[in-house]
Short mmCIF file of C-alpha atoms in Angstrom, two decimals:
data_model
loop_
_atom_site.label_atom_id
_atom_site.label_comp_id
_atom_site.label_asym_id
_atom_site.label_seq_id
_atom_site.Cartn_x
_atom_site.Cartn_y
_atom_site.Cartn_z
CA MET A 1 22.34 -2.20 7.22
CA LYS A 2 23.03 -5.93 6.56
CA ALA A 3 20.49 -7.02 9.20
CA PHE A 4 17.54 -5.10 7.81
CA ILE A 5 18.36 -6.27 4.22
CA SER A 6 18.30 -9.85 5.71
CA VAL A 7 14.77 -9.28 7.03
CA PHE A 8 13.69 -7.84 3.73
CA LYS A 9 15.06 -10.84 1.79
CA LYS A 10 13.48 -13.22 4.33
CA ASP A 11 10.08 -11.71 3.76
CA ILE A 12 10.48 -11.93 0.00
CA LYS A 13 11.45 -15.69 0.23
CA SER A 14 8.47 -16.38 2.55
CA GLU A 15 5.99 -14.52 0.29
CA ILE A 16 7.25 -16.47 -2.83
CA ARG A 17 7.20 -19.81 -0.94
CA THR A 18 3.65 -19.42 0.40
CA ARG A 19 2.12 -17.25 -2.37
CA TYR A 20 -1.06 -16.88 -0.20
CA SER A 21 -1.03 -13.06 -0.24
CA ILE A 22 -0.07 -12.77 -3.91
CA SER A 23 -2.80 -15.21 -5.07
CA ALA A 24 -5.48 -13.38 -3.06
CA ILE A 25 -4.22 -9.96 -4.35
CA LEU A 26 -4.27 -10.89 -7.99
CA LEU A 27 -7.66 -12.47 -7.74
CA PHE A 28 -9.10 -9.36 -6.07
CA ILE A 29 -7.56 -6.94 -8.57
CA LEU A 30 -8.66 -9.01 -11.48
CA THR A 31 -12.21 -9.54 -10.14
CA SER A 32 -12.72 -5.88 -9.02
CA SER A 33 -11.28 -4.28 -12.25
CA SER A 34 -13.32 -6.55 -14.61
CA ILE A 35 -16.56 -6.02 -12.67
CA ILE A 36 -16.14 -2.28 -12.75
CA GLY A 37 -15.15 -2.40 -16.33
CA PHE A 38 -18.18 -4.41 -17.37
CA SER A 39 -20.46 -2.28 -15.25
CA VAL A 40 -19.49 1.12 -16.87
CA ALA A 41 -19.01 -0.24 -20.31
CA GLY A 42 -20.54 2.11 -22.95
CA THR A 43 -21.14 4.97 -20.44
CA LYS A 44 -19.25 8.26 -19.95
CA LEU A 45 -17.13 7.93 -16.73
CA ASP A 46 -16.34 11.12 -14.84
CA GLU A 47 -12.58 11.51 -14.17
CA LYS A 48 -13.03 12.10 -10.45
CA LEU A 49 -15.23 8.93 -10.12
CA ALA A 50 -12.53 6.92 -12.10
CA SER A 51 -9.90 8.18 -9.80
CA ALA A 52 -11.96 7.17 -6.74
CA LEU A 53 -12.69 3.72 -8.06
CA LEU A 54 -8.98 3.13 -8.76
CA TRP A 55 -8.04 4.24 -5.16
CA VAL A 56 -10.72 2.15 -3.67
CA ILE A 57 -9.16 -0.85 -5.47
CA MET A 58 -5.61 0.13 -4.32
CA PHE A 59 -6.71 0.62 -0.75
CA PHE A 60 -8.36 -2.78 -0.33
CA THR A 61 -5.48 -4.47 -2.40
CA SER A 62 -3.10 -3.16 0.10
CA MET A 63 -5.20 -4.26 3.07
CA ILE A 64 -5.14 -7.84 1.69
CA GLY A 65 -1.38 -7.77 1.03
CA LEU A 66 0.17 -5.77 3.79
CA SER A 67 -1.76 -7.02 6.90
CA LYS A 68 0.39 -10.17 7.19
CA SER A 69 3.69 -8.35 7.81
CA PHE A 70 3.93 -8.99 11.49
CA VAL A 71 0.84 -11.27 11.85
CA SER A 72 2.62 -14.07 9.98
CA GLU A 73 5.57 -13.90 12.37
CA GLU A 74 3.16 -14.34 15.29
CA GLU A 75 1.35 -17.26 13.62
CA ARG A 76 4.49 -19.07 12.64
CA GLY A 77 6.08 -18.47 15.96
CA THR A 78 9.22 -16.68 14.45
CA ILE A 79 8.75 -13.59 16.09
CA MET A 80 10.81 -14.53 19.22
CA LEU A 81 13.79 -15.49 16.93
CA LEU A 82 13.63 -12.05 15.39
CA LYS A 83 13.63 -10.41 18.82
CA LEU A 84 16.57 -12.59 19.96
CA TYR A 85 18.90 -12.11 16.82
CA THR A 86 17.70 -8.89 15.25
CA SER A 87 17.47 -5.34 16.48
CA SER A 88 14.07 -3.62 16.56
CA SER A 89 15.38 -0.94 14.06
CA SER A 90 16.52 -3.69 11.67
CA VAL A 91 13.21 -5.37 11.81
CA TYR A 92 11.29 -2.20 11.34
CA PHE A 93 13.21 -1.01 8.37
CA GLY A 94 13.35 -4.54 6.72
CA LYS A 95 9.55 -4.85 7.06
CA LEU A 96 9.08 -1.35 5.95
CA LEU A 97 11.14 -1.81 2.72
CA PHE A 98 9.25 -5.07 2.00
CA ASN A 99 5.79 -3.37 2.45
CA ILE A 100 6.76 -0.43 0.29
CA VAL A 101 8.06 -2.70 -2.51
CA LEU A 102 5.07 -5.11 -2.34
CA CYS A 103 2.62 -2.13 -2.27
CA ALA A 104 4.30 -0.40 -5.20
CA ILE A 105 4.23 -3.67 -7.32
CA ILE A 106 0.64 -4.58 -6.63
CA ASN A 107 -0.66 -0.97 -7.14
CA LEU A 108 1.17 -0.49 -10.35
CA PHE A 109 -0.22 -3.75 -11.54
CA ALA A 110 -3.80 -2.77 -10.31
CA SER A 111 -3.56 0.71 -12.04
CA MET A 112 -2.50 -0.82 -15.28
CA LEU A 113 -5.24 -3.45 -15.32
CA PHE A 114 -7.71 -0.71 -14.26
CA LEU A 115 -6.78 1.40 -17.24
CA LEU A 116 -7.00 -1.73 -19.50
CA PHE A 117 -10.77 -2.43 -18.44
CA ILE A 118 -11.71 1.15 -18.02
CA ASN A 119 -11.08 2.38 -21.52
CA GLN A 120 -13.50 5.34 -21.33
CA ILE A 121 -10.96 7.43 -19.51
CA GLU A 122 -8.01 8.89 -21.46
CA LEU A 123 -4.71 9.17 -19.57
CA ARG A 124 -3.22 12.54 -20.50
CA SER A 125 -0.23 12.69 -18.12
CA LEU A 126 1.74 9.51 -17.51
CA SER A 127 4.18 11.32 -15.23
CA ILE A 128 1.43 12.64 -12.88
CA PHE A 129 -0.45 9.22 -12.93
CA PHE A 130 2.55 7.03 -12.06
CA THR A 131 4.03 9.56 -9.66
CA SER A 132 0.78 9.54 -7.62
CA ILE A 133 0.63 5.72 -7.64
CA ILE A 134 4.26 5.38 -6.54
CA LEU A 135 4.09 8.13 -3.77
CA GLY A 136 0.75 6.74 -2.63
CA SER A 137 2.16 3.18 -2.42
CA VAL A 138 5.19 4.40 -0.36
CA ALA A 139 2.87 6.09 2.04
CA ILE A 140 0.47 3.26 2.38
CA GLY A 141 3.27 0.86 2.83
CA SER A 142 4.81 3.02 5.49
CA ALA A 143 1.56 3.46 7.44
CA SER A 144 0.67 -0.31 7.15
CA THR A 145 4.04 -1.35 8.71
CA ILE A 146 3.32 0.13 12.16
CA ILE A 147 -0.33 -0.76 12.04
CA SER A 148 0.46 -4.47 11.24
CA ALA A 149 2.92 -4.45 14.26
CA ILE A 150 0.29 -3.03 16.55
CA ILE A 151 -2.43 -5.53 15.57
CA SER A 152 -0.22 -8.64 15.55
CA LYS A 153 -1.22 -9.72 18.96
CA ALA A 154 -4.96 -9.01 18.57
CA ASN A 155 -7.57 -11.79 18.29
CA VAL A 156 -9.35 -10.31 15.32
CA LYS A 157 -6.41 -9.10 13.23
CA ASN A 158 -8.01 -9.15 9.91
CA ALA A 159 -10.98 -7.05 11.00
CA ILE A 160 -8.99 -4.53 12.92
CA PHE A 161 -6.35 -3.81 10.24
CA PRO A 162 -8.64 -1.95 7.69
CA VAL A 163 -10.47 -0.29 10.50
CA LEU A 164 -7.30 1.22 12.03
CA SER A 165 -5.82 1.90 8.50
CA PHE A 166 -8.47 3.84 6.93
CA PRO A 167 -8.49 6.95 9.15
CA ILE A 168 -4.61 7.08 9.18
CA MET A 169 -4.46 6.70 5.39
CA LEU A 170 -7.33 8.93 4.50
CA PRO A 171 -5.19 12.12 3.90
CA ILE A 172 -2.85 10.21 1.49
CA ILE A 173 -5.90 8.65 -0.29
CA LEU A 174 -7.47 12.08 -0.84
CA SER A 175 -4.21 13.60 -2.15
CA GLY A 176 -3.47 10.68 -4.24
CA LEU A 177 -7.07 10.65 -5.54
CA GLU A 178 -6.94 14.29 -6.62
CA ALA A 179 -3.45 13.77 -8.23
CA THR A 180 -4.76 10.81 -10.26
CA ARG A 181 -7.76 12.88 -11.33
CA LEU A 182 -5.43 15.57 -12.65
CA SER A 183 -3.58 12.91 -14.70
CA PHE A 184 -6.84 12.37 -16.63
CA GLU A 185 -6.95 16.07 -17.54
CA SER A 186 -4.58 18.38 -19.44
CA THR A 187 -2.60 19.31 -16.35
CA SER A 188 1.23 19.97 -15.96
CA LEU A 189 3.40 18.24 -13.47
CA PHE A 190 3.95 21.52 -11.77
CA GLU A 191 0.23 21.94 -10.99
CA ALA A 192 0.13 18.68 -9.24
CA SER A 193 3.43 19.23 -7.33
CA SER A 194 1.59 20.57 -4.23
CA LEU A 195 -0.19 17.29 -3.91
CA PHE A 196 3.02 15.32 -4.22
CA PHE A 197 4.63 17.45 -1.51
CA GLN A 198 1.71 16.60 0.71
CA MET A 199 2.15 12.90 0.11
CA ILE A 200 5.90 13.03 0.76
CA ALA A 201 5.37 15.20 3.96
CA PHE A 202 2.93 12.52 5.14
CA THR A 203 5.34 9.66 4.47
CA ILE A 204 8.19 11.28 6.25
CA ALA A 205 5.87 12.13 9.25
CA ILE A 206 4.48 8.61 9.36
CA ILE A 207 7.92 6.87 9.17
CA SER A 208 9.39 9.33 11.90
CA ILE A 209 6.52 8.60 14.25
CA SER A 210 6.44 4.84 13.45
CA TYR A 211 10.15 4.42 14.19
CA VAL A 212 9.76 6.07 17.56
CA LEU A 213 6.64 4.02 18.46
CA PHE A 214 8.05 0.73 17.06
CA GLY A 215 10.46 0.08 19.82
CA PHE A 216 7.76 0.19 22.52
CA VAL A 217 5.40 -2.10 20.31
CA TRP A 218 8.22 -4.57 19.59
CA ASN A 219 9.49 -4.88 23.09
CA GLU A 220 5.95 -5.13 24.70
#
């Protein structure tokens, strides 16, 4: 318990110290949201299209922010220290927690900025909207953890990460997209519950599979 919290804290301190990912993420969110906002200004925007645009921003924002989880350890040469002093399960759960927290924060910020710029869409259900964002962030953060570990030794890490991530994350993106669309309509939380269960089931499955695979990836 203490070991994985230490890994989590180490990643937070490292991110705050370098600020590379955070700066790139904030710039991308601001640029993409403002461009979309100015492009659709004065036009009627369909709920499904608005939902799709938001999830495109969230996906690529996550690709920028989460790809460095294990890659940065390889680049700094600190991965051997982690292997010597920390168990594979502690490293996995520490990185997993960091990715989930970072993904949730950046996606909540992206969604609020998106709503600020895209004022043609009326948000009718805050509970459905933010539940879909949080569950989607947890799922994306979970999937990106094992993918980042797999690609950390590759030569073209930045190119491979989104290519591997998209097919794995596609089910969660589609469920989240549909749930977000329902939040723009007069829909009850109960009607969106099946989509939320799908997102939770995906997250449980990906964490379970990743935990089993991580030991092999880590010790290779």
